[in-house]
Amino acid sequence: MTEIRLQNINQYFGETHILKNIDFTFLEGKFYTILGPSGCGKTTLLKIIGGFVNQTSGDLYFGDKKMNEIPANKRQVNTVFQDYALFPHLNVYENVAFGLKIKKVSKVEREARIKEALRFTNLTDFKYRDIEQLSGGQKQRVAIARAIVNEPDILLLDESLSALDHNLRVDMQYELKELQQKLGITFIFVTHDQEEALALSDEILVMDKGHIVQAGSPKDIYDEPLNKYVADFIGESNIVEGEMLEDGKVSIYGRAYECVDGGVKSGTPVEIMVRPEDIVLKPLEEGHLNVTVDSILFRGVHYEICVLDEDGYEWVIHTTQKTEEGKKVSIYFDKEDMHIMVPGEKEDEFNERLELYEGIL
Ligand code: ATP
């Protein structure tokens, strides 16, 4: 078992700077998710760890061992690709056995390991099935079985659930999480689906344009996003502009509110985030802000209600409370549910680091 350390990793494809000064340590035995929009560099980062792309600069360590020059097949890492890359002319058993045969693992050991991998992935009853006769979820399991049969220390999964329909995808999320806990190895999972990231991970790395913008537990990232980008990317959010008055006090539209954040200079412009599920509807004048109900959508477990405040800002609310379109009400949120962000703080920090690093290069 090993921890994975990325040190000042930069990746260029031609002139394009794809990964920018990535520093991160993946601890052993945890479930990590790399989350970010299409094109932000998630897969490239995964490929660097797997040995399929050689980084332009920076170092990769597994434990104390520098891996920069070590080829993919010599790393204790296996990858499950998005398209599963199964052999269509081989059955389930043969697909799982393939890698072990190439490595010339003895027949006795091979059979024991395949049996175990099929058991872990609930495929024992399907071992002689042709690949074409499998469902999407079963194919996905074969791809995982084929990877874990090699007993890797690290399993990399690239958008592995994206080909599945919603219900199957949710089932597979449970299975994947359970599998990681049973195997106790490091999983690094790439997705652009924030709900998937929240459900699966011990730790989420949120990426944007080649940077890791924030890393932390799902709860940290959801409750304490570092900036608007993360707040918007993870879940829905209402973000209004305001000003820090003093520690524990912030103003929104010129009205003072108690909050639990501090450490920001008085007079600093801030952004205040409130999650839709933390807003309560109250009769007019009884909450923080008077609003008019603009639209109501029934979402199954809650109503999604859009309301307009007197400054024209549209708040999104998730609630089981009932109301009517056009009605004037007011909205209320607890001080613990207001999260204060200082715009540009993190971006500036990144830009400074980037300039410094590019200067060295
Ligand atoms: P997606 O979610 O769409 O898979 P991603 O975040 O995984 O996106 P990457 O696949 O890492 O993104 O790609 C990041 C950028 O690097 C993209 O603009 C892509 O076109 C570019 N890129 C990736 N691989 C190569 C390559 N081998 N040569 C040139 N450009 C590449």
CSV table of C-alpha atoms in Angstrom, one decimal, residues 9-192:
chain,number,residue,atom,x,y,z
A,9,ILE,CA,3.0,18.7,-11.7
A,10,ASN,CA,2.6,20.6,-15.0
A,11,GLN,CA,1.3,19.3,-18.2
A,12,TYR,CA,1.5,20.9,-21.6
A,13,PHE,CA,0.0,19.5,-24.8
A,14,GLY,CA,1.8,21.6,-27.5
A,15,GLU,CA,1.5,25.2,-26.3
A,16,THR,CA,-1.6,24.6,-24.1
A,17,HIS,CA,-1.0,24.5,-20.4
A,18,ILE,CA,-3.4,21.7,-19.2
A,19,LEU,CA,-2.3,21.0,-15.6
A,20,LYS,CA,-1.0,23.9,-13.6
A,21,ASN,CA,1.3,23.3,-10.6
A,22,ILE,CA,-0.6,20.4,-9.1
A,23,ASP,CA,0.5,19.6,-5.5
A,24,PHE,CA,-1.5,16.9,-3.8
A,25,THR,CA,-1.1,13.8,-1.7
A,26,PHE,CA,-3.5,10.9,-1.9
A,27,LEU,CA,-3.4,8.9,1.3
A,28,GLU,CA,-3.6,5.1,1.1
A,29,GLY,CA,-6.9,3.3,1.4
A,30,LYS,CA,-9.3,6.2,0.7
A,31,PHE,CA,-11.9,6.9,-1.9
A,32,TYR,CA,-11.0,10.1,-3.8
A,33,THR,CA,-13.0,11.8,-6.5
A,34,ILE,CA,-11.6,14.2,-9.0
A,35,LEU,CA,-14.5,16.5,-10.0
A,36,GLY,CA,-14.6,19.2,-12.6
A,37,PRO,CA,-16.2,20.3,-15.9
A,38,SER,CA,-15.3,18.7,-19.2
A,39,GLY,CA,-11.8,19.7,-20.3
A,40,CYS,CA,-10.4,20.8,-16.9
A,41,GLY,CA,-7.7,18.1,-16.9
A,42,LYS,CA,-9.2,15.3,-14.8
A,43,THR,CA,-8.4,12.5,-17.1
A,44,THR,CA,-4.9,13.8,-17.8
A,45,LEU,CA,-4.2,13.8,-14.1
A,46,LEU,CA,-5.4,10.2,-13.8
A,47,LYS,CA,-3.3,9.2,-16.8
A,48,ILE,CA,-0.2,10.7,-15.2
A,49,ILE,CA,-0.8,8.6,-12.1
A,50,GLY,CA,-1.4,5.5,-14.2
A,51,GLY,CA,1.7,6.1,-16.4
A,52,PHE,CA,-0.2,6.7,-19.7
A,53,VAL,CA,1.0,10.3,-19.9
A,54,ASN,CA,4.4,11.5,-18.9
A,55,GLN,CA,4.1,14.9,-17.1
A,56,THR,CA,5.9,17.8,-18.7
A,57,SER,CA,7.4,18.7,-15.3
A,58,GLY,CA,7.1,17.9,-11.7
A,59,ASP,CA,7.4,14.7,-9.7
A,60,LEU,CA,5.2,11.7,-9.0
A,61,TYR,CA,6.0,9.5,-5.9
A,62,PHE,CA,4.4,6.3,-4.7
A,63,GLY,CA,5.5,6.3,-1.1
A,64,ASP,CA,9.2,7.3,-1.2
A,65,LYS,CA,9.7,5.9,-4.7
A,66,LYS,CA,9.9,8.4,-7.6
A,67,MET,CA,7.7,7.1,-10.4
A,68,ASN,CA,8.4,9.6,-13.2
A,69,GLU,CA,10.2,7.0,-15.4
A,70,ILE,CA,8.4,3.9,-14.3
A,71,PRO,CA,6.1,2.6,-17.2
A,72,ALA,CA,2.4,1.9,-16.7
A,73,ASN,CA,2.8,-1.9,-16.5
A,74,LYS,CA,5.3,-1.6,-13.7
A,75,ARG,CA,3.1,0.5,-11.5
A,76,GLN,CA,0.8,-1.2,-8.9
A,77,VAL,CA,-2.1,0.6,-10.5
A,78,ASN,CA,-5.0,-0.5,-12.6
A,79,THR,CA,-7.4,1.6,-14.6
A,80,VAL,CA,-11.0,1.2,-15.4
A,81,PHE,CA,-11.7,3.2,-18.6
A,82,GLN,CA,-14.9,4.9,-19.5
A,83,ASP,CA,-15.6,2.5,-22.4
A,84,TYR,CA,-14.5,-0.5,-20.2
A,85,ALA,CA,-12.3,-1.7,-23.1
A,86,LEU,CA,-13.4,-5.3,-22.7
A,87,PHE,CA,-12.5,-8.0,-25.2
A,88,PRO,CA,-15.9,-8.6,-27.0
A,89,HIS,CA,-14.8,-12.1,-28.3
A,90,LEU,CA,-13.9,-13.4,-24.8
A,91,ASN,CA,-16.4,-14.3,-22.1
A,92,VAL,CA,-16.4,-12.8,-18.6
A,93,TYR,CA,-14.0,-15.4,-17.1
A,94,GLU,CA,-11.6,-15.0,-20.1
A,95,ASN,CA,-11.7,-11.2,-19.9
A,96,VAL,CA,-10.8,-11.3,-16.2
A,97,ALA,CA,-8.1,-14.0,-16.8
A,98,PHE,CA,-6.4,-12.2,-19.6
A,99,GLY,CA,-4.0,-10.0,-17.7
A,100,LEU,CA,-2.9,-12.8,-15.4
A,101,LYS,CA,-2.2,-15.1,-18.4
A,102,ILE,CA,0.0,-12.4,-20.0
A,103,LYS,CA,1.9,-12.1,-16.7
A,104,LYS,CA,2.2,-15.9,-16.6
A,105,VAL,CA,0.6,-16.3,-13.2
A,106,SER,CA,0.3,-20.0,-12.4
A,107,LYS,CA,-3.0,-21.7,-13.2
A,108,VAL,CA,-3.7,-22.5,-9.6
A,109,GLU,CA,-3.1,-19.0,-8.4
A,110,ARG,CA,-4.9,-17.6,-11.5
A,111,GLU,CA,-8.1,-19.5,-10.7
A,112,ALA,CA,-8.1,-18.5,-7.1
A,113,ARG,CA,-7.7,-14.9,-7.9
A,114,ILE,CA,-10.3,-14.9,-10.6
A,115,LYS,CA,-12.8,-16.6,-8.3
A,116,GLU,CA,-12.2,-13.9,-5.7
A,117,ALA,CA,-12.5,-11.0,-8.2
A,118,LEU,CA,-15.7,-12.5,-9.6
A,119,ARG,CA,-17.1,-12.9,-6.0
A,120,PHE,CA,-16.2,-9.3,-5.1
A,121,THR,CA,-18.0,-8.0,-8.1
A,122,ASN,CA,-21.0,-10.3,-7.9
A,123,LEU,CA,-20.2,-12.0,-11.2
A,124,THR,CA,-19.8,-15.6,-10.1
A,125,ASP,CA,-23.0,-16.7,-11.8
A,126,PHE,CA,-22.1,-14.9,-15.1
A,127,LYS,CA,-18.6,-16.2,-15.6
A,128,TYR,CA,-19.3,-18.0,-18.9
A,129,ARG,CA,-21.5,-15.3,-20.4
A,130,ASP,CA,-20.4,-13.5,-23.6
A,131,ILE,CA,-19.7,-9.9,-23.1
A,132,GLU,CA,-22.4,-8.9,-25.7
A,133,GLN,CA,-25.0,-10.6,-23.5
A,134,LEU,CA,-24.2,-8.4,-20.5
A,135,SER,CA,-26.0,-5.3,-19.3
A,136,GLY,CA,-24.1,-2.0,-18.8
A,137,GLY,CA,-23.8,-2.5,-15.1
A,138,GLN,CA,-22.5,-6.1,-15.6
A,139,LYS,CA,-19.9,-4.9,-18.1
A,140,GLN,CA,-18.8,-2.3,-15.7
A,141,ARG,CA,-18.4,-5.0,-13.1
A,142,VAL,CA,-16.3,-7.1,-15.5
A,143,ALA,CA,-14.0,-4.1,-16.1
A,144,ILE,CA,-13.6,-3.7,-12.3
A,145,ALA,CA,-13.0,-7.5,-11.8
A,146,ARG,CA,-10.4,-7.4,-14.6
A,147,ALA,CA,-8.6,-4.6,-12.7
A,148,ILE,CA,-8.8,-5.9,-9.2
A,149,VAL,CA,-7.7,-9.4,-10.1
A,150,ASN,CA,-4.2,-7.8,-10.5
A,151,GLU,CA,-4.4,-6.9,-6.8
A,152,PRO,CA,-3.4,-3.3,-7.4
A,153,ASP,CA,-2.7,-0.8,-4.6
A,154,ILE,CA,-4.5,1.9,-6.5
A,155,LEU,CA,-7.6,1.7,-8.7
A,156,LEU,CA,-8.2,4.5,-11.1
A,157,LEU,CA,-11.7,4.9,-12.5
A,158,ASP,CA,-12.4,7.3,-15.4
A,159,GLU,CA,-16.0,8.3,-15.6
A,160,SER,CA,-16.8,4.7,-15.1
A,161,LEU,CA,-20.5,5.1,-14.4
A,162,SER,CA,-21.3,7.6,-17.0
A,163,ALA,CA,-22.6,5.1,-19.6
A,164,LEU,CA,-25.2,3.8,-17.2
A,165,ASP,CA,-28.8,4.9,-16.8
A,166,HIS,CA,-29.7,6.8,-13.6
A,167,ASN,CA,-31.1,4.0,-11.4
A,168,LEU,CA,-28.3,1.6,-12.4
A,169,ARG,CA,-25.8,4.3,-11.8
A,170,VAL,CA,-27.1,4.8,-8.2
A,171,ASP,CA,-26.9,1.1,-7.6
A,172,MET,CA,-23.4,0.9,-8.9
A,173,GLN,CA,-22.4,3.8,-6.7
A,174,TYR,CA,-23.3,1.7,-3.6
A,175,GLU,CA,-21.5,-1.2,-5.0
A,176,LEU,CA,-18.3,0.8,-5.8
A,177,LYS,CA,-18.2,2.3,-2.4
A,178,GLU,CA,-18.7,-1.1,-0.7
A,179,LEU,CA,-16.0,-2.6,-2.9
A,180,GLN,CA,-13.5,0.1,-2.0
A,181,GLN,CA,-14.2,-0.5,1.7
A,182,LYS,CA,-13.9,-4.3,1.4
A,183,LEU,CA,-10.6,-4.1,-0.6
A,184,GLY,CA,-9.2,-1.2,1.5
A,185,ILE,CA,-7.2,0.1,-1.5
A,186,THR,CA,-7.0,3.7,-2.8
A,187,PHE,CA,-9.7,4.5,-5.4
A,188,ILE,CA,-9.3,7.6,-7.5
A,189,PHE,CA,-12.5,8.2,-9.4
A,190,VAL,CA,-13.0,10.9,-12.1
A,191,THR,CA,-16.4,12.4,-12.7
A,192,HIS,CA,-18.1,15.6,-13.7
